Coordinates of C-alpha atoms in Angstrom, one line a residue:
M1 CA 47.4 82.4 44.9
E2 CA 44.2 81.7 46.7
L3 CA 43.8 78.9 49.0
E4 CA 41.7 76.7 47.4
Q5 CA 43.4 76.8 44.1
E6 CA 46.7 76.3 46.0
K7 CA 45.3 72.9 47.4
Y8 CA 43.8 72.0 44.2
L9 CA 47.3 72.3 42.4
T10 CA 49.0 70.9 45.3
L11 CA 47.1 67.8 44.7
L12 CA 47.5 67.9 40.9
A13 CA 51.3 68.3 41.7
E14 CA 51.4 64.6 43.2
K15 CA 50.3 63.2 39.5
Y16 CA 52.4 65.5 37.5
P17 CA 55.7 66.6 39.6
T18 CA 57.7 68.4 36.9
V19 CA 57.5 70.8 34.0
Q20 CA 57.9 68.0 31.4
T21 CA 55.3 65.6 33.0
V22 CA 53.0 68.8 32.9
C23 CA 53.6 69.5 29.1
R24 CA 53.4 65.8 28.0
E25 CA 49.8 65.6 29.2
I26 CA 49.0 68.8 28.1
I27 CA 50.2 67.7 24.5
N28 CA 48.3 64.5 24.9
L29 CA 45.0 65.6 26.1
S30 CA 45.1 68.5 23.4
A31 CA 45.7 66.0 20.6
I32 CA 42.8 63.7 21.9
L33 CA 40.5 66.4 21.7
N34 CA 40.8 66.3 18.1
L35 CA 40.0 62.8 17.5
P36 CA 36.4 62.0 16.0
K37 CA 33.8 61.5 18.7
G38 CA 32.9 58.1 20.1
T39 CA 29.8 56.2 18.3
E40 CA 26.8 56.2 20.7
H41 CA 24.0 53.9 20.3
F42 CA 20.5 54.3 22.0
M43 CA 18.0 51.4 22.6
S44 CA 15.0 51.0 24.2
D45 CA 11.9 48.8 25.5
L46 CA 14.0 45.9 25.0
H47 CA 11.3 43.9 27.0
G48 CA 13.0 40.8 27.6
E49 CA 13.8 39.8 24.1
Y50 CA 17.0 38.4 24.8
E51 CA 18.3 36.6 21.6
A52 CA 17.3 39.7 19.5
F53 CA 19.0 42.1 21.5
Y54 CA 22.1 39.7 22.0
H55 CA 22.2 39.4 18.3
I56 CA 21.9 43.4 17.7
L57 CA 24.6 43.9 20.4
N58 CA 27.0 41.4 18.5
N59 CA 26.5 43.0 15.2
C60 CA 26.4 46.5 16.8
S61 CA 23.3 47.4 14.9
G62 CA 24.6 46.6 11.8
V63 CA 27.5 48.4 11.9
I64 CA 30.1 45.5 11.6
R65 CA 28.4 44.4 8.3
E66 CA 28.7 48.1 6.8
K67 CA 32.4 47.9 7.9
V68 CA 33.0 44.3 6.2
D69 CA 31.1 45.4 2.9
M70 CA 33.0 48.9 3.2
L71 CA 36.3 46.9 3.1
F72 CA 35.5 43.8 1.4
E73 CA 33.0 44.4 -1.3
D74 CA 35.0 44.4 -4.2
T75 CA 37.4 41.5 -3.1
L76 CA 35.0 39.2 -1.4
S77 CA 31.8 37.5 -2.0
D78 CA 28.7 38.0 -0.7
A79 CA 28.6 34.6 1.1
E80 CA 32.6 35.3 2.3
R81 CA 31.6 38.7 3.7
E82 CA 28.6 37.1 5.6
L83 CA 30.9 34.2 7.0
I84 CA 33.3 36.9 8.3
C85 CA 30.5 38.9 10.2
T86 CA 28.7 35.8 11.6
L87 CA 32.3 34.9 12.9
I88 CA 32.9 38.3 14.7
Y89 CA 29.3 37.9 15.9
Y90 CA 29.6 34.2 17.3
P91 CA 33.2 33.4 17.2
R92 CA 33.4 30.4 19.3
E93 CA 30.2 29.0 18.2
K94 CA 31.0 29.6 14.2
L95 CA 34.4 28.1 14.5
E96 CA 32.7 24.9 16.0
L97 CA 30.5 24.5 13.2
I98 CA 33.0 25.3 10.4
R99 CA 36.0 23.6 11.7
G100 CA 35.4 20.6 10.0
D101 CA 34.4 21.6 6.3
I102 CA 37.6 23.8 5.7
I103 CA 40.1 21.7 3.6
N104 CA 43.0 23.9 4.3
I105 CA 42.7 25.3 7.6
R106 CA 45.9 26.7 8.1
E107 CA 45.5 29.0 5.3
W108 CA 41.8 29.9 6.2
Y109 CA 43.3 31.0 9.5
R110 CA 45.8 33.3 8.0
E111 CA 43.4 34.7 5.6
I112 CA 40.6 35.5 8.1
L113 CA 43.0 37.0 10.4
S114 CA 44.4 39.2 8.0
E115 CA 40.6 40.3 7.3
L116 CA 39.7 40.8 11.1
I117 CA 43.2 42.6 11.9
E118 CA 41.9 45.3 8.8
I119 CA 38.6 45.5 9.9
A120 CA 40.1 46.4 13.9
K121 CA 42.5 48.9 12.2
T122 CA 39.6 50.8 10.6
L123 CA 37.5 50.5 13.8
S124 CA 40.2 51.8 16.1
S125 CA 41.5 54.9 13.8
K126 CA 39.2 57.5 15.9
Y127 CA 40.7 56.5 19.1
T128 CA 44.0 57.1 21.0
R129 CA 46.5 53.8 20.9
S130 CA 46.1 54.0 24.6
K131 CA 42.6 53.6 24.6
V132 CA 42.7 50.9 22.2
R133 CA 45.3 49.0 24.0
K134 CA 43.1 49.1 27.1
A135 CA 40.1 47.7 24.8
M136 CA 42.2 44.7 24.1
P137 CA 42.1 41.2 25.9
E138 CA 44.9 41.1 28.0
E139 CA 46.4 38.1 27.2
F140 CA 46.8 39.2 23.6
A141 CA 47.1 42.7 23.7
Y142 CA 50.9 43.2 23.1
I143 CA 50.5 41.1 19.9
I144 CA 47.3 42.8 18.7
D145 CA 48.9 46.1 19.3
E146 CA 51.9 45.2 17.1
L147 CA 49.7 43.7 14.3
L148 CA 47.4 47.2 14.1
H149 CA 50.4 49.6 13.8
V150 CA 52.3 47.9 11.0
Q151 CA 53.7 50.0 8.6
Q152 CA 55.2 49.5 5.2
D153 CA 59.1 50.6 4.6
E154 CA 61.4 50.3 1.8
D155 CA 62.5 46.9 2.4
N156 CA 59.0 45.5 3.8
N157 CA 60.4 44.7 7.0
Q158 CA 57.3 45.5 9.2
V159 CA 55.0 43.5 6.5
V160 CA 57.4 40.5 6.9
Y161 CA 57.5 40.9 10.8
H162 CA 53.8 41.1 10.8
R163 CA 53.5 37.9 8.5
K164 CA 55.8 35.7 10.8
I165 CA 53.5 36.9 13.7
L166 CA 50.6 35.1 12.2
E167 CA 52.2 32.0 11.3
T168 CA 53.5 31.4 14.8
I169 CA 50.1 31.9 16.0
I170 CA 49.1 29.5 13.7
E171 CA 51.9 26.8 14.3
L172 CA 51.1 27.1 18.0
N173 CA 47.6 26.2 17.3
N174 CA 46.6 29.3 18.9
A175 CA 44.7 30.7 15.8
E176 CA 40.8 30.3 17.0
E177 CA 41.8 31.6 20.5
F178 CA 43.2 34.8 18.7
I179 CA 40.3 35.2 16.2
V180 CA 37.8 35.2 19.3
A181 CA 40.3 37.9 21.0
L182 CA 40.0 40.0 17.4
A183 CA 36.2 40.0 17.5
A184 CA 35.7 41.1 20.9
L185 CA 37.9 43.6 20.1
I186 CA 36.0 44.7 17.1
K187 CA 32.9 44.7 18.5
R188 CA 34.0 46.7 21.5
L189 CA 35.4 49.3 19.1
A190 CA 32.4 49.6 17.1
V191 CA 30.1 51.0 19.8
N192 CA 31.7 53.8 22.5
R193 CA 28.6 54.2 24.7
L194 CA 25.5 52.1 24.9
H195 CA 22.5 54.0 26.0
I196 CA 19.4 51.8 27.1
V197 CA 16.3 54.1 27.5
G198 CA 14.1 52.1 29.6
D199 CA 12.3 49.0 30.1
I200 CA 14.3 46.1 29.9
F201 CA 11.7 44.0 31.8
D202 CA 8.5 42.2 31.5
R203 CA 6.5 40.7 28.4
G204 CA 9.5 38.7 27.1
A205 CA 10.9 35.9 28.9
C206 CA 14.7 36.9 29.5
A207 CA 15.1 40.2 31.2
D208 CA 17.4 38.4 33.6
Q209 CA 19.8 37.2 30.5
I210 CA 20.0 40.7 28.9
L211 CA 20.9 42.2 32.6
D212 CA 23.8 39.7 32.8
L213 CA 25.0 40.6 29.3
L214 CA 24.7 44.5 30.0
M215 CA 26.5 43.9 33.5
K216 CA 29.6 42.9 31.2
Y217 CA 29.3 46.0 29.0
H218 CA 32.3 48.3 28.6
S219 CA 30.3 51.8 28.8
L220 CA 26.7 52.3 29.3
D221 CA 23.9 53.9 31.1
I222 CA 20.2 53.2 31.5
E223 CA 17.2 55.8 31.7
W224 CA 14.6 53.6 34.1
G225 CA 11.2 53.0 32.1
N226 CA 8.3 52.0 34.2
H227 CA 8.6 48.2 34.0
D228 CA 11.9 48.6 35.6
I229 CA 10.9 50.9 38.1
L230 CA 8.2 48.3 38.9
W231 CA 10.7 45.4 39.5
M232 CA 12.6 47.7 41.5
G233 CA 10.0 48.6 43.8
A234 CA 9.2 44.9 44.0
A235 CA 12.4 44.3 45.1
A236 CA 12.3 47.0 47.7
G237 CA 9.4 45.5 49.4
S238 CA 6.2 47.2 47.7
R239 CA 3.7 45.0 47.8
A240 CA 1.5 46.6 45.2
C241 CA 4.8 46.7 42.9
I242 CA 5.3 42.9 43.9
A243 CA 1.5 42.0 42.8
N244 CA 1.6 43.6 39.4
V245 CA 5.0 42.0 38.8
I246 CA 3.3 38.7 39.3
R247 CA 0.1 39.6 37.4
N248 CA 2.2 40.7 34.3
N249 CA 4.3 37.5 34.3
L250 CA 1.4 35.5 34.6
K251 CA -0.6 36.9 31.8
Y252 CA 2.4 36.8 29.6
N253 CA 3.3 33.2 30.5
N254 CA 6.8 33.9 31.9
T255 CA 6.7 32.7 35.2
Q256 CA 10.1 30.9 34.8
I257 CA 11.9 34.5 35.1
L258 CA 10.2 34.3 38.9
E259 CA 10.6 30.8 39.7
N260 CA 13.9 29.7 37.7
S261 CA 15.7 32.9 37.6
Y262 CA 15.1 34.5 40.8
G263 CA 13.6 32.0 43.1
I264 CA 10.7 33.3 43.8
S265 CA 8.0 30.6 44.3
L266 CA 4.4 31.0 43.4
R267 CA 3.2 27.5 44.8
Q268 CA 1.5 29.4 47.9
L269 CA -0.5 31.8 45.5
T270 CA -1.2 28.8 43.0
L271 CA -2.5 26.3 45.6
F272 CA -4.8 29.2 47.0
S273 CA -6.3 30.1 44.0
E274 CA -6.8 26.4 42.6
K275 CA -8.9 26.1 46.3
L276 CA -11.0 29.6 45.3
Y277 CA -11.6 28.6 41.8
P278 CA -11.5 24.9 41.3
D279 CA -13.2 24.7 38.0
I280 CA -10.6 26.5 35.8
D281 CA -6.9 26.2 34.8
P282 CA -4.8 26.7 37.9
M283 CA -2.6 29.8 35.9
E284 CA -5.8 31.3 35.1
A285 CA -7.1 31.0 38.5
A286 CA -4.0 32.6 39.7
V287 CA -4.4 35.4 37.8
K288 CA -7.9 36.3 39.1
E289 CA -6.5 36.0 42.5
I290 CA -3.3 38.0 42.0
S291 CA -5.9 40.5 40.3
I292 CA -8.0 41.1 42.9
L293 CA -5.4 41.2 45.2
M294 CA -3.1 43.9 43.4
F295 CA -6.9 46.0 43.5
K296 CA -7.0 45.7 47.1
L297 CA -3.3 46.8 47.7
E298 CA -3.8 49.4 45.1
G299 CA -6.7 51.0 46.6
Q300 CA -5.1 50.9 50.4
I301 CA -2.2 53.2 48.6
I302 CA -4.3 55.3 46.9
A303 CA -6.2 55.8 50.3
R304 CA -3.1 56.5 51.7
H305 CA -2.0 59.2 49.5
P306 CA -4.9 61.8 48.6
E307 CA -1.8 63.9 46.9
Y308 CA -1.7 61.1 44.3
E309 CA -5.6 62.5 42.9
M310 CA -6.7 58.7 42.0
D311 CA -9.3 58.1 44.2
D312 CA -11.3 57.5 40.9
R313 CA -9.1 54.2 40.5
R314 CA -10.5 52.8 43.7
L315 CA -13.4 50.7 42.3
L316 CA -14.0 47.6 44.4
H317 CA -16.2 49.5 46.7
Q318 CA -18.2 51.0 44.0
I319 CA -19.3 47.3 42.8
D320 CA -23.1 46.7 43.2
W321 CA -22.6 43.0 44.5
D322 CA -26.2 42.0 43.9
H323 CA -26.2 42.9 40.1
H324 CA -22.7 42.3 39.2
T325 CA -22.5 45.9 38.0
I326 CA -20.5 48.8 38.4
T327 CA -21.2 52.6 37.6
I328 CA -18.1 54.7 36.4
D329 CA -18.8 58.2 35.1
G330 CA -22.9 58.1 35.4
N331 CA -22.9 54.7 33.1
T332 CA -23.4 51.5 34.6
Y333 CA -21.6 48.4 33.1
Q334 CA -22.2 44.8 33.7
L335 CA -18.9 42.8 35.2
T336 CA -17.6 39.9 33.2
E337 CA -16.6 38.4 36.9
T338 CA -19.2 37.3 39.2
A339 CA -17.1 35.7 42.0
F340 CA -15.1 37.9 44.4
P341 CA -14.7 35.1 46.9
T342 CA -12.0 36.8 49.0
V343 CA -13.7 40.4 48.7
D344 CA -15.4 41.4 52.2
R345 CA -18.5 43.8 50.8
N346 CA -18.2 45.9 53.9
D347 CA -14.1 46.2 53.7
P348 CA -13.5 45.2 50.0
Y349 CA -9.5 46.8 50.5
R350 CA -9.0 44.4 53.4
L351 CA -6.8 41.4 53.0
T352 CA -8.0 37.9 54.3
E353 CA -5.6 36.1 56.4
E354 CA -4.5 33.8 53.4
E355 CA -3.8 36.7 51.4
E356 CA -1.7 38.3 54.2
A357 CA 0.3 35.2 54.4
I358 CA 1.0 34.9 50.9
I359 CA 1.9 38.2 49.9
S360 CA 4.1 38.7 53.1
E361 CA 5.7 35.3 52.0
L362 CA 6.2 36.8 48.3
C363 CA 7.8 40.1 49.7
M364 CA 10.1 38.1 51.7
E365 CA 11.2 36.0 48.6
F366 CA 11.5 39.5 46.3
V367 CA 13.4 41.1 49.1
N368 CA 15.8 38.3 49.6
S369 CA 16.5 37.0 46.3
S370 CA 20.3 37.4 45.7
R371 CA 20.1 37.3 41.8
L372 CA 17.4 39.7 41.3
N373 CA 19.2 42.1 44.1
E374 CA 22.2 41.9 41.8
H375 CA 20.4 43.0 38.6
I376 CA 18.5 45.8 40.7
R377 CA 21.9 47.2 42.5
F378 CA 23.1 47.4 38.7
L379 CA 20.1 49.3 37.7
Y380 CA 20.8 51.6 40.6
K381 CA 24.3 51.9 39.8
K382 CA 24.1 52.5 35.9
G383 CA 20.5 54.0 35.8
S384 CA 18.5 57.4 36.6
M385 CA 15.3 59.0 35.6
Y386 CA 17.2 60.9 33.0
K387 CA 20.3 61.8 31.5
N388 CA 21.8 64.7 29.8
Y389 CA 24.7 63.2 27.7
N390 CA 26.7 65.1 24.7
G391 CA 23.8 67.5 24.2
N392 CA 21.0 65.5 24.2
L393 CA 18.5 64.3 26.8
L394 CA 17.4 60.8 27.4
Y395 CA 14.3 59.5 29.2
H396 CA 12.1 57.1 28.9
G397 CA 8.2 58.0 29.4
C398 CA 7.7 61.8 29.3
I399 CA 7.8 65.2 31.2
P400 CA 4.4 65.4 32.6
L401 CA 2.5 68.8 30.9
D402 CA -0.8 70.3 32.0
E403 CA -3.5 71.0 29.0
E404 CA -2.1 74.3 28.0
G405 CA 1.3 72.7 27.5
N406 CA 2.8 73.9 30.6
F407 CA 4.8 71.8 33.0
E408 CA 2.5 69.5 35.4
G409 CA 3.7 67.9 38.2
I410 CA 2.5 66.6 41.8
C411 CA 2.4 68.1 45.4
I412 CA 4.1 66.3 47.9
D413 CA 4.2 67.4 51.5
G414 CA 3.2 71.0 50.6
R415 CA 5.7 71.4 47.8
T416 CA 4.9 70.9 44.0
Y417 CA 7.3 69.3 41.7
K418 CA 7.2 69.9 38.2
G419 CA 9.9 69.6 35.2
R420 CA 13.1 68.8 36.1
A421 CA 12.7 69.0 39.4
Y422 CA 10.1 66.7 39.4
L423 CA 12.4 64.0 38.0
D424 CA 15.2 64.8 40.2
Y425 CA 12.7 64.3 43.2
A426 CA 11.5 61.0 41.3
D427 CA 15.3 59.8 41.3
K428 CA 16.1 60.7 44.8
T429 CA 13.1 59.1 46.3
S430 CA 13.4 55.7 44.1
R431 CA 17.1 55.6 45.2
R432 CA 15.7 56.1 49.1
A433 CA 13.4 53.6 48.6
C434 CA 16.1 50.6 48.1
L435 CA 17.8 51.8 51.5
P436 CA 17.6 49.9 54.8
G437 CA 16.0 52.8 56.6
R438 CA 13.0 52.9 53.6
K439 CA 9.4 54.3 54.4
Q440 CA 6.2 53.3 53.3
N441 CA 5.6 56.4 51.5
D442 CA 8.9 55.7 49.5
L443 CA 7.7 52.4 48.7
D444 CA 4.2 53.8 47.3
F445 CA 5.7 56.3 45.6
M446 CA 7.3 53.2 43.4
W447 CA 4.1 52.2 42.5
Y448 CA 3.1 55.5 41.7
L449 CA 6.1 55.9 39.1
W450 CA 4.9 52.6 37.6
C451 CA 1.3 53.7 36.9
G452 CA 0.3 57.1 38.6
R453 CA -1.6 59.4 36.5
R454 CA 1.1 62.0 36.2
S455 CA 3.8 59.6 36.4
P456 CA 6.8 60.8 34.2
L457 CA 7.6 56.8 33.5
C458 CA 3.8 56.1 32.7
G459 CA 2.1 58.8 30.7
R460 CA -1.3 57.8 30.9
N461 CA -4.7 57.0 33.0
I462 CA -4.3 53.2 33.5
K463 CA -7.5 51.2 33.1
S464 CA -6.8 47.7 34.4
F465 CA -9.7 47.2 36.5
E466 CA -11.9 47.9 33.3
R467 CA -10.0 45.8 30.9
T468 CA -10.2 42.9 33.3
Y469 CA -14.1 43.1 34.7
I470 CA -15.7 45.0 31.7
A471 CA -16.5 43.5 28.1
D472 CA -17.3 47.1 26.7
P473 CA -14.0 48.3 25.3
S474 CA -15.2 51.8 25.2
V475 CA -14.2 51.9 29.1
W476 CA -10.7 50.6 28.3
H477 CA -9.3 53.8 26.8
E478 CA -6.1 54.9 28.7
Q479 CA -6.1 58.7 28.5
S480 CA -2.4 60.1 27.6
D481 CA -0.8 62.8 29.3
P482 CA -0.9 66.3 27.4
Y483 CA 2.9 65.8 26.9
Y484 CA 1.7 63.0 23.9
K485 CA 0.1 66.0 22.3
Y486 CA 2.6 68.8 22.5
Y487 CA 5.8 66.9 22.1
K488 CA 5.4 67.2 18.4
T489 CA 6.1 70.7 18.2
E490 CA 9.6 72.0 18.3
K491 CA 8.5 74.9 20.7
T492 CA 7.5 72.3 23.3
C493 CA 10.6 70.2 22.9
N494 CA 12.8 73.3 23.1
M495 CA 11.1 74.4 26.2
I496 CA 11.7 70.9 27.8
L497 CA 15.4 70.8 26.4
R498 CA 15.9 74.4 28.3
E499 CA 14.3 73.1 31.3
F500 CA 17.2 70.6 31.5
G501 CA 19.8 72.8 30.9
L502 CA 20.5 72.3 27.1
Y503 CA 20.3 75.5 25.0
S504 CA 22.3 74.0 21.9
P505 CA 20.4 74.1 18.3
I506 CA 21.4 70.6 17.6
S507 CA 20.4 68.9 20.7
H508 CA 17.8 66.4 20.8
I509 CA 15.3 64.6 23.3
I510 CA 15.7 60.8 22.8
N511 CA 12.6 59.0 24.1
G512 CA 11.1 55.5 24.4
H513 CA 8.0 54.3 25.9
T514 CA 5.5 54.5 23.0
P515 CA 6.0 52.1 20.0
V516 CA 6.0 53.8 16.6
R517 CA 2.9 52.8 14.6
T518 CA 5.0 52.7 11.3
G519 CA 2.3 50.5 9.7
E520 CA -0.1 53.5 10.4
G521 CA 2.1 56.1 9.1
E522 CA 3.8 57.4 12.1
L523 CA 7.4 58.6 12.2
P524 CA 9.9 58.4 14.8
V525 CA 11.6 61.7 14.1
R526 CA 9.2 64.8 15.5
A527 CA 9.1 68.5 15.9
N528 CA 11.1 69.2 13.3
G529 CA 14.0 66.6 14.4
K530 CA 14.4 67.7 17.6
L531 CA 12.7 64.8 19.2
I532 CA 13.4 60.7 18.5
V533 CA 11.1 58.2 19.4
I534 CA 12.9 55.0 19.3
D535 CA 10.7 52.3 20.5
G536 CA 10.3 50.3 17.6
G537 CA 8.8 47.3 19.2
F538 CA 11.4 44.7 20.2
C539 CA 8.8 43.1 21.8
R540 CA 7.3 40.3 19.7
S541 CA 3.7 41.2 20.7
Y542 CA 4.6 44.8 19.4
H543 CA 5.7 43.7 15.7
K544 CA 2.2 43.7 13.9
T545 CA 1.7 46.9 15.5
T546 CA 5.1 48.6 14.7
G547 CA 5.9 46.8 11.6
L548 CA 9.2 46.3 12.8
A549 CA 11.6 44.6 15.7
G550 CA 13.0 47.6 16.9
Y551 CA 14.9 50.8 16.3
T552 CA 18.9 51.6 17.5
L553 CA 19.7 55.1 17.1
I554 CA 23.5 55.6 16.1
Y555 CA 25.2 59.1 17.1
N556 CA 28.7 59.0 15.7
S557 CA 31.1 62.1 14.5
H558 CA 29.3 62.5 10.9
G559 CA 25.8 62.7 12.6
M560 CA 22.8 60.8 13.7
R561 CA 20.7 58.0 11.7
L562 CA 18.1 55.3 12.8
K563 CA 18.3 51.7 12.1
A564 CA 14.8 50.2 12.0
H565 CA 15.5 46.5 12.4
Q566 CA 13.4 43.4 11.1
P567 CA 12.4 40.6 13.3
F568 CA 15.2 38.4 14.3
E569 CA 14.6 34.4 13.5
N570 CA 17.1 33.1 15.9
I571 CA 20.6 32.5 16.8
Y572 CA 20.6 28.8 15.3
A573 CA 19.8 30.3 11.7
A574 CA 22.4 33.3 12.2
L575 CA 25.2 30.4 13.0
R576 CA 23.6 27.6 10.5
E577 CA 23.0 30.0 7.5
N578 CA 24.9 33.4 8.5
K579 CA 21.7 34.9 8.5
D580 CA 21.6 38.6 10.0
I581 CA 19.1 40.9 11.2
E582 CA 17.9 43.0 8.1
S583 CA 17.9 46.7 8.9
D584 CA 17.0 49.8 7.1
T585 CA 19.0 53.1 7.7
E586 CA 17.3 56.9 8.0
L587 CA 19.2 59.5 8.1
V588 CA 18.2 62.0 11.2
E589 CA 20.9 64.7 11.0
T590 CA 24.2 65.1 9.1
E591 CA 26.9 67.3 10.8
S592 CA 28.0 70.1 8.2
E593 CA 31.6 69.5 10.2
R594 CA 33.0 66.5 11.8
L595 CA 32.0 66.1 15.5
M596 CA 35.1 65.8 17.6
V597 CA 36.2 65.1 21.1
K598 CA 36.2 68.9 22.0
H599 CA 32.3 69.0 21.2
T600 CA 31.6 66.4 23.7
D601 CA 31.2 66.1 27.5
D602 CA 34.2 64.4 27.7
G603 CA 36.0 67.2 25.8
R604 CA 34.9 69.6 28.1
K605 CA 36.2 67.7 31.2
I606 CA 39.6 67.7 29.1
L607 CA 39.6 71.3 28.4
E608 CA 39.1 71.9 32.1
D609 CA 41.8 69.7 33.0
I610 CA 43.9 71.3 30.4
E611 CA 43.4 74.7 31.9
G612 CA 44.2 73.3 35.5
L613 CA 47.5 71.8 34.2
K614 CA 48.4 74.9 32.4
K615 CA 47.8 76.8 35.8
L616 CA 50.4 74.1 37.5
L617 CA 52.7 74.8 34.9
Q618 CA 52.7 78.4 35.4
A619 CA 52.9 77.6 39.1
Y620 CA 56.2 76.0 38.5
R621 CA 58.1 78.4 36.1
E622 CA 57.2 81.2 38.9
G623 CA 58.5 79.0 41.8
A624 CA 55.3 79.1 43.4
I625 CA 55.1 75.3 43.7
E626 CA 58.5 73.3 43.9
Q627 CA 58.6 70.3 41.1
G628 CA 59.3 67.1 42.9
S629 CA 60.8 64.1 41.1
L630 CA 59.4 61.2 39.1

C-alpha cells in the first residue's frame, strides 16, 4: 500500500472503524446518488429592491404556488389556495391579520396544518430523511418528522396517531408556532441552492436588508457584480471607489443606506458643497462636488497605471477654461457647467485641502463601518468572480474579447491575463485588497474592475464625464466589449465554456449585468440555448426598459425554465389581499432523463467518497488495516 493512500485510509478508518460502518455508509451514499438533484434558483441584478426580492425569496419564485395548485386545485377554491400561499410566505404577519376573522379557529388550525404537512411531504420527497430532518426547525423537528412519514395500515393506527399529534398541538395553543415552523421548512425544501449572479448594491435603497436576508439563507453563492466590487473597494479604502459610491447614491436619492444603515456621514461634504454652490439645492451641490472629486481621483489612478490604457478618460486637463469647451476625438463641445471652483487649471487633478480632508474622513468612515464590513466579509466568503456549478458557468459581466472574438485581457507587470486566468487574477487581487497589508495597486484595481475598459465586470467604455458635462447625446454612447456581439453565437459560448473546463453538451453560461429589453424583442436565451441572460430588471428604474421586474432561472431534475416576474406591488397588498407576483414560465431545456444526484458536483464527490470507502473495506478484509471498535 502506498504511503499517501495508507495515510488517507488510516484517517478514514477513524470515522468508519469497522467493516459494518463502512458498508452502512456505502449503502447510504449509493442510495443518495439515485435521488433527484436539488432545485437551483438563479437571480441577478437585485439592485437594492428589497421588497420584491424578499417576496420572491418567500414564494420561491412561484414554486410554492405551483405546488399548492398541483395538490389542491380540485379540492380548494382559488381564494383558499391564495391564503395558504400567503400564509407560507409571511406566516406570523398573516396569522396576526386573520386570527380574529375565523369563527372556528380550532377547526381551521386542524385543516391548515394538514394542508401544510401535505405540501411539506411533497417537497421532501427528493431528499434523504436525514437531510429533511436537518432542515427542520429544531424545536419541532421530531414531531414534524413523525407527521411527514405517517403511513396507513390496516387498522389506521398511524392515521389516528397523526390526528392525535395535531389535536394535542392545538390543545396546547401551539398551533401558530407550528404553522410558522412548517412554513419555514416548506420554503427551505423548495430551493436547494440559490445563486446570486451579481449586483446586490445601488439604485434601490435597501441593499443592506437584502444582505441581511442572504446571510441567513441556508445555501447560496454570489458572483460579484460591478456594483458589488465598487462597494468592496470602498470598504477597503479606495478613494475613487468611495467617491463613486457616494455619487451613485446621491444621484439615486439613496443616502439613507450610507447614513442610516452604515453610519457614514455626508455632513462635511454637504456643508463644503453648499459653500461652493450657495444658489442651488444642497444635494445638487453635493453631486457637483463629489463628481469633480471623483474625476480628480480617477485621473490620478489612470496616470499611475498606463497599463489600464484609459488615458483618454482623463479629461479635466483637456478643458478650455476660457471658452468652457472641450475637444474630444477632434470635435469641440460646449460644457453645461461653467463653475469649477475647486479645479486648479495648472494642476486639475490635485485635491484642495478641503477635498483632501473630506475624502480622508469618508475613507475612515467606510473602512471602520462595522455593519458595512460585516456585509463585505460575507460577500468575500460566499462570493467570487465566477463559479462552475453542476456543469454551468456563472458570471456577472463578460469574458473580454477582441474584435476578432478571441480572448482579450490586460497586461500587468509584464504578464498578460486573458480568459479564465484573467478572472482568477481579478479574484485573487480583489481578495488581497481587503487584507491589512493591501497595496495601493490592489485598491486601484478594484476601481478598474468597477469601470475599466476591459474589466470583466464592466464590459463597456464608461462616459461619466460626457454624460455629466456635455449636452450632446452623441458623445454619451458607451461602446460595449466585443463579447456582447459574439456571445450570441454558439461557437463563442462553447469556446468560453471550454476555457473554464466545461465540455458537456448540456453546459450553459448564466449571465447577468445587461437588462434584457423584452419590449424591443430581445430574448434571454441566446446562442442556441448555450447562454442565458437573467437580468430582467429588478430595479424599478429598469421596468420600462425590460417590460419585466426580474427573472428567476430554475434548474431542477427535469430541466431548466425561466420565470419572468411582473412588478410587485408591496408586502402590505400581499398580506391584505393575498396578492402574489405574477410570473410567466418559459421552458429553456427539458431533460430526456431525470437528473439525479449522481449527475451533479455533489454526486461526483460522493462517488469519490464511495471509492475511498471501498478501498478501506478491502484493507479491512485483507488485514492491511486493523478494525477498531465503535
